[in-house]
Amino acid sequence: MHFDVFNGDADGICALIQLRLVQPLASKLITGIKRDIQLLDKFTASSGDYVTVLDISLQQNSVRVNEFLNNGAHIFYVDHHQSGDIQKHPHLKTLINTDSAVCTSLLINQHLKGKYPLWAITAAFGDNLNHSAEQLAATLNLNPAKLDILKNLGIYINYNGYGSCMADLHFAPDKLYLEMADFQSPFDFISDNPHLFAQLQQGYQEDMTNARSIHPEYQSDAVAVFILPDTLWARRVNGAFGNDLANLNPSKAHAVITYNQDNSYQVGVRAPACYKNQPNKAGADELCSNFPSGGGRKAAAGINHLPSDQLNVFIQKFEKFYS
């Protein structure tokens, strides 16, 4: 049995597209909403099974990884989030890089020696790694119009992954992957599926219009905190809105907060362009890891369930951390 386990955002989807275009095989797809990162809890791998894991933190899934290895499974793990200590095991192959300019699809692109770079560029734009996407695109001599198409597609796929549950999304990530998986180029996918692209575009634009009308709950020279209303559009757009804020005002760190159904908060953090006088986005994972359900990557991280009575504590720590 082969399991393909992937984050439901642009990076996870585009990483798997690249991999299966080069290495096609029948597999069971395991994915979920963007914040559903403990995907290995959804199945069991036994002796002789093969598990490919893309774009979810090894640190958050280490217990299940160890269980699968002890059961005799083989694992190929590719990611750019916090990894913790990576154990050595003959059945475990890892490709992990936590550099803030790297995403999983860029790692897969390198691994496959640049077989399908257009999908990697799309994913990098989706992860708000615009400079990295443009650097790779420069090697292909893409014109500005085509580059904008890839950027928009990446943003829309990424936007589609956010929500508190699968019902919040326009398309389930596994279904969206299957719609794209056979296309060697994102341009071919868009050409053959204009209705799907248009639906994502319309949803994104409508939700972003709503988000841009929200004023910050708290702001200083270093940070800005936005609390979105308890609505469906807010749960869908929180990640895209965080990226938008980070691009519009890169000198500040941003936090976008939405409501969970259990009366807790979901928090998305975007690091400023420079951190501790270094020209790199960093610290978001470190900050969010101070909270029980927090984690992510250096440039962008989050807290899945922040108790409502901890909101002010978070804002104070956020301000102190980036001041």
Coordinates of C-alpha atoms in Angstrom, one line a residue:
M1 CA 0.0 0.0 0.0
H2 CA 1.2 3.5 -0.8
F3 CA 0.0 6.6 1.1
D4 CA 0.5 10.1 -0.2
V5 CA 0.1 12.5 2.7
F6 CA 0.1 16.2 1.9
N7 CA -0.9 19.6 3.3
G8 CA -4.1 20.9 1.7
D9 CA -2.5 24.2 0.6
A10 CA -0.8 25.1 -2.7
D11 CA 2.6 23.9 -1.5
G12 CA 1.5 20.4 -0.5
I13 CA -0.7 20.0 -3.6
C14 CA 1.9 21.2 -6.1
A15 CA 4.6 19.2 -4.5
L16 CA 2.6 16.0 -5.0
I17 CA 1.7 16.9 -8.6
Q18 CA 5.4 17.2 -9.5
L19 CA 6.3 14.0 -7.7
R20 CA 3.6 11.9 -9.3
L21 CA 4.1 13.3 -12.8
V22 CA 7.7 11.9 -12.6
Q23 CA 6.9 8.8 -10.4
P24 CA 3.3 7.8 -11.1
L25 CA 1.7 5.2 -8.9
A26 CA -1.7 4.4 -7.3
S27 CA -1.9 5.6 -3.8
K28 CA -4.4 6.5 -1.0
L29 CA -4.5 10.3 -0.6
I30 CA -4.4 11.7 2.9
T31 CA -4.9 15.4 3.3
G32 CA -7.1 18.0 5.0
I33 CA -7.5 21.7 5.6
K34 CA -4.4 23.9 5.8
R35 CA -4.1 23.7 9.6
D36 CA -4.8 20.0 9.8
I37 CA -1.1 19.0 10.1
Q38 CA -1.2 15.8 12.1
L39 CA -2.3 13.9 9.1
L40 CA -0.5 10.7 10.0
D41 CA -3.1 10.2 12.8
K42 CA -5.6 9.4 10.1
F43 CA -4.2 6.0 9.0
T44 CA -1.9 3.2 10.0
A45 CA 1.1 2.0 7.9
S46 CA 2.3 -1.5 8.3
S47 CA 5.2 -3.6 7.1
G48 CA 5.9 -3.2 3.4
D49 CA 3.8 0.0 3.1
Y50 CA 5.3 3.1 1.6
V51 CA 4.4 6.6 2.9
T52 CA 5.2 9.9 1.2
V53 CA 4.7 12.9 3.4
L54 CA 4.8 16.5 2.0
D55 CA 4.6 19.8 3.7
I56 CA 3.7 19.0 7.3
S57 CA 6.0 19.3 10.3
L58 CA 8.0 16.3 11.2
Q59 CA 8.2 17.6 14.8
Q60 CA 4.4 17.5 15.0
N61 CA 4.2 13.9 13.6
S62 CA 7.3 12.3 15.1
V63 CA 5.4 9.9 17.3
R64 CA 3.5 8.4 14.3
V65 CA 6.6 8.4 12.1
N66 CA 8.3 6.3 14.8
E67 CA 5.3 4.0 15.0
F68 CA 5.2 3.4 11.2
L69 CA 9.0 2.8 11.1
N70 CA 8.7 0.3 13.9
N71 CA 5.9 -1.4 12.0
G72 CA 8.2 -1.9 9.0
A73 CA 6.9 0.9 6.8
H74 CA 9.1 3.0 4.5
I75 CA 8.8 6.8 4.7
F76 CA 9.9 9.6 2.3
Y77 CA 9.4 12.9 4.2
V78 CA 9.8 16.3 2.5
D79 CA 9.1 19.6 4.4
H80 CA 10.2 23.1 5.4
H81 CA 8.6 23.4 8.8
Q82 CA 10.0 22.7 12.3
S83 CA 11.5 19.2 12.3
G84 CA 12.9 18.6 15.7
D85 CA 15.5 15.9 16.0
I86 CA 15.5 13.7 12.8
Q87 CA 16.2 10.1 13.7
K88 CA 18.4 7.9 11.5
H89 CA 16.6 4.8 10.2
P90 CA 17.2 2.7 7.1
H91 CA 13.5 3.1 6.1
L92 CA 13.4 6.9 6.6
K93 CA 14.5 9.3 3.9
T94 CA 14.1 13.0 4.6
L95 CA 14.5 16.1 2.5
I96 CA 14.0 18.9 5.0
N97 CA 15.1 22.6 4.8
T98 CA 13.7 25.2 7.2
D99 CA 15.2 28.2 5.4
S100 CA 12.5 30.9 5.2
A101 CA 13.1 31.2 1.4
V102 CA 12.3 27.6 0.7
C103 CA 9.0 25.6 0.5
T104 CA 8.3 21.9 -0.1
S105 CA 7.6 22.3 -3.8
L106 CA 10.9 24.0 -4.3
L107 CA 12.6 21.1 -2.5
I108 CA 10.7 18.6 -4.7
N109 CA 11.7 20.6 -7.8
Q110 CA 15.4 20.3 -6.8
H111 CA 14.9 16.6 -6.0
L112 CA 13.4 16.0 -9.5
K113 CA 16.2 18.1 -11.1
G114 CA 13.7 20.7 -12.4
K115 CA 11.3 18.5 -14.3
Y116 CA 8.2 20.6 -13.6
P117 CA 9.3 24.0 -12.3
L118 CA 6.1 25.8 -13.3
W119 CA 4.2 23.9 -10.5
A120 CA 7.0 24.8 -8.0
I121 CA 6.7 28.5 -9.0
T122 CA 3.0 28.3 -8.5
A123 CA 3.5 26.8 -5.0
A124 CA 6.1 29.3 -4.0
F125 CA 3.8 32.2 -4.9
G126 CA 1.0 30.4 -2.9
D127 CA 3.4 30.3 0.2
N128 CA 4.1 34.0 -0.3
L129 CA 7.7 33.3 -1.3
N130 CA 7.5 35.8 -4.1
H131 CA 11.2 36.4 -4.4
S132 CA 12.0 32.6 -4.6
A133 CA 9.2 32.1 -7.2
E134 CA 10.6 35.0 -9.3
Q135 CA 14.1 33.7 -9.1
L136 CA 13.1 30.3 -10.4
A137 CA 10.9 31.9 -13.0
A138 CA 13.8 34.0 -14.3
T139 CA 15.6 30.8 -15.4
L140 CA 12.6 30.0 -17.7
N141 CA 12.3 33.5 -19.3
L142 CA 8.6 33.7 -18.4
N143 CA 6.9 36.9 -19.5
P144 CA 5.2 39.1 -16.9
A145 CA 1.7 38.1 -18.0
K146 CA 2.4 34.4 -17.6
L147 CA 4.1 35.0 -14.2
D148 CA 1.0 36.8 -13.0
I149 CA -1.1 33.8 -14.0
L150 CA 1.1 31.5 -11.9
K151 CA 1.1 33.9 -9.0
N152 CA -2.7 34.2 -9.0
L153 CA -3.2 30.4 -9.3
G154 CA -0.8 29.8 -6.4
I155 CA -2.6 32.4 -4.2
Y156 CA -6.0 30.9 -5.1
I157 CA -5.0 27.3 -4.4
N158 CA -3.5 28.4 -1.1
Y159 CA -6.6 30.4 -0.2
N160 CA -8.8 27.4 -0.8
G161 CA -7.0 25.4 1.9
Y162 CA -8.0 27.7 4.8
G163 CA -11.1 27.1 6.9
S164 CA -12.1 25.5 10.2
C165 CA -13.4 22.4 8.5
M166 CA -13.6 20.9 5.0
A167 CA -17.1 22.3 4.5
D168 CA -15.7 25.8 4.7
L169 CA -13.6 25.2 1.5
H170 CA -14.6 25.8 -2.1
F171 CA -12.9 22.5 -3.0
A172 CA -11.7 19.6 -0.9
P173 CA -7.9 19.5 -1.3
D174 CA -7.8 15.9 -2.5
K175 CA -10.4 16.7 -5.2
L176 CA -8.5 19.8 -6.2
Y177 CA -5.3 17.8 -6.5
L178 CA -7.0 15.2 -8.7
E179 CA -8.3 17.9 -11.0
M180 CA -4.7 19.2 -11.5
A181 CA -2.7 16.0 -11.2
D182 CA -2.6 15.0 -14.9
F183 CA -1.5 18.4 -16.2
Q184 CA 2.2 18.9 -16.9
S185 CA 1.7 22.7 -16.8
P186 CA -0.5 25.0 -14.7
F187 CA -1.3 26.8 -17.9
D188 CA -2.8 23.6 -19.4
F189 CA -4.8 23.1 -16.2
I190 CA -6.3 26.6 -16.4
S191 CA -7.0 26.3 -20.1
D192 CA -8.9 23.1 -19.5
N193 CA -10.7 24.2 -16.3
P194 CA -11.6 27.9 -16.7
H195 CA -14.7 27.4 -14.6
L196 CA -12.7 26.0 -11.6
F197 CA -10.2 28.8 -11.9
A198 CA -12.9 31.4 -12.1
Q199 CA -14.7 30.0 -9.0
L200 CA -11.5 30.2 -6.9
Q201 CA -10.8 33.7 -8.2
Q202 CA -14.3 35.0 -7.4
G203 CA -14.2 33.5 -3.9
Y204 CA -10.8 35.0 -3.2
Q205 CA -11.7 38.4 -4.5
E206 CA -15.0 38.6 -2.6
D207 CA -13.4 37.4 0.7
M208 CA -10.4 39.7 0.4
T209 CA -12.7 42.7 -0.2
N210 CA -14.4 41.9 3.1
A211 CA -11.1 41.4 5.0
R212 CA -9.6 44.7 3.7
S213 CA -12.5 46.6 5.4
I214 CA -11.3 45.4 8.9
H215 CA -9.3 47.8 11.0
P216 CA -6.5 46.6 13.3
E217 CA -7.5 45.6 16.9
Y218 CA -4.0 46.6 18.0
Q219 CA -1.0 48.1 16.3
S220 CA 2.4 49.6 17.1
D221 CA 5.5 50.5 15.2
A222 CA 6.4 46.8 15.3
V223 CA 3.2 44.8 15.0
A224 CA -0.4 44.8 13.9
V225 CA -3.2 42.5 15.1
F226 CA -6.4 42.0 13.1
I227 CA -9.4 40.2 14.5
L228 CA -11.9 39.0 11.9
P229 CA -15.6 38.4 12.6
D230 CA -17.0 35.0 13.2
T231 CA -18.1 34.3 9.6
L232 CA -17.4 31.8 6.9
W233 CA -15.5 34.3 4.7
A234 CA -13.2 35.2 7.6
R235 CA -12.3 31.6 8.2
R236 CA -11.5 31.1 4.5
V237 CA -9.5 34.2 4.0
N238 CA -7.3 34.5 7.1
G239 CA -4.2 33.1 5.5
A240 CA -4.4 35.1 2.3
F241 CA -5.2 38.2 4.3
G242 CA -2.1 37.7 6.4
N243 CA 0.1 37.4 3.3
D244 CA -1.5 40.5 1.8
L245 CA -0.8 42.5 5.0
A246 CA 2.8 41.3 5.1
N247 CA 3.3 42.3 1.5
L248 CA 1.7 45.7 1.9
N249 CA 3.7 46.6 5.1
P250 CA 6.8 44.3 5.2
S251 CA 8.4 46.3 8.1
K252 CA 5.8 45.0 10.6
A253 CA 4.8 41.6 11.9
H254 CA 1.2 40.8 11.5
A255 CA -1.3 38.5 13.3
V256 CA -4.7 37.6 11.9
I257 CA -7.1 36.1 14.4
T258 CA -10.3 34.2 13.7
Y259 CA -12.9 32.4 15.8
N260 CA -13.0 28.6 16.3
Q261 CA -16.2 26.8 16.9
D262 CA -15.1 25.9 20.4
N263 CA -14.8 29.6 21.4
S264 CA -11.0 29.6 21.1
Y265 CA -9.1 31.6 18.5
Q266 CA -7.0 30.6 15.5
V267 CA -4.0 32.8 15.0
G268 CA -1.9 33.3 11.9
V269 CA 1.4 35.1 12.2
R270 CA 3.5 36.7 9.4
A271 CA 7.0 37.7 10.3
P272 CA 8.4 41.1 9.2
A273 CA 10.9 41.3 6.3
C274 CA 13.8 41.8 8.7
Y275 CA 14.3 40.1 12.0
K276 CA 16.9 41.0 14.6
N277 CA 18.7 43.2 12.0
Q278 CA 19.0 40.3 9.6
P279 CA 17.4 40.6 6.1
N280 CA 15.3 37.5 6.6
K281 CA 11.7 36.7 7.6
A282 CA 12.0 34.7 10.8
G283 CA 10.7 34.1 14.3
A284 CA 7.1 33.2 13.6
D285 CA 7.6 29.6 14.4
E286 CA 9.5 30.4 17.6
L287 CA 6.8 32.7 18.8
C288 CA 3.9 30.4 18.0
S289 CA 5.6 27.4 19.5
N290 CA 5.4 29.1 22.9
F291 CA 1.7 28.1 22.8
P292 CA 0.5 24.5 23.1
S293 CA -1.1 24.2 19.6
G294 CA 1.4 26.5 17.9
G295 CA 4.0 25.9 15.2
G296 CA 4.9 26.5 11.6
R297 CA 7.8 28.0 9.7
K298 CA 10.1 31.0 10.2
A299 CA 8.2 33.4 8.0
A300 CA 4.7 32.2 8.7
A301 CA 3.3 30.2 11.6
G302 CA 0.2 29.9 13.6
I303 CA -1.7 28.8 16.7
N304 CA -4.6 26.5 16.0
H305 CA -6.4 26.8 19.4
L306 CA -5.6 29.9 21.5
P307 CA -7.9 29.9 24.6
S308 CA -10.0 33.1 24.6
D309 CA -8.6 34.2 27.9
Q310 CA -5.1 34.1 26.4
L311 CA -5.7 36.6 23.7
N312 CA -4.1 39.6 25.6
V313 CA -1.2 37.3 26.6
F314 CA -0.6 36.5 23.0
I315 CA -0.7 40.2 21.9
Q316 CA 1.7 41.2 24.7
K317 CA 4.2 38.4 23.7
F318 CA 3.8 39.3 20.0
E319 CA 4.6 42.9 20.7
K320 CA 7.6 42.1 22.9
F321 CA 8.9 39.4 20.5
Y322 CA 9.1 41.7 17.5
S323 CA 9.9 45.1 19.2

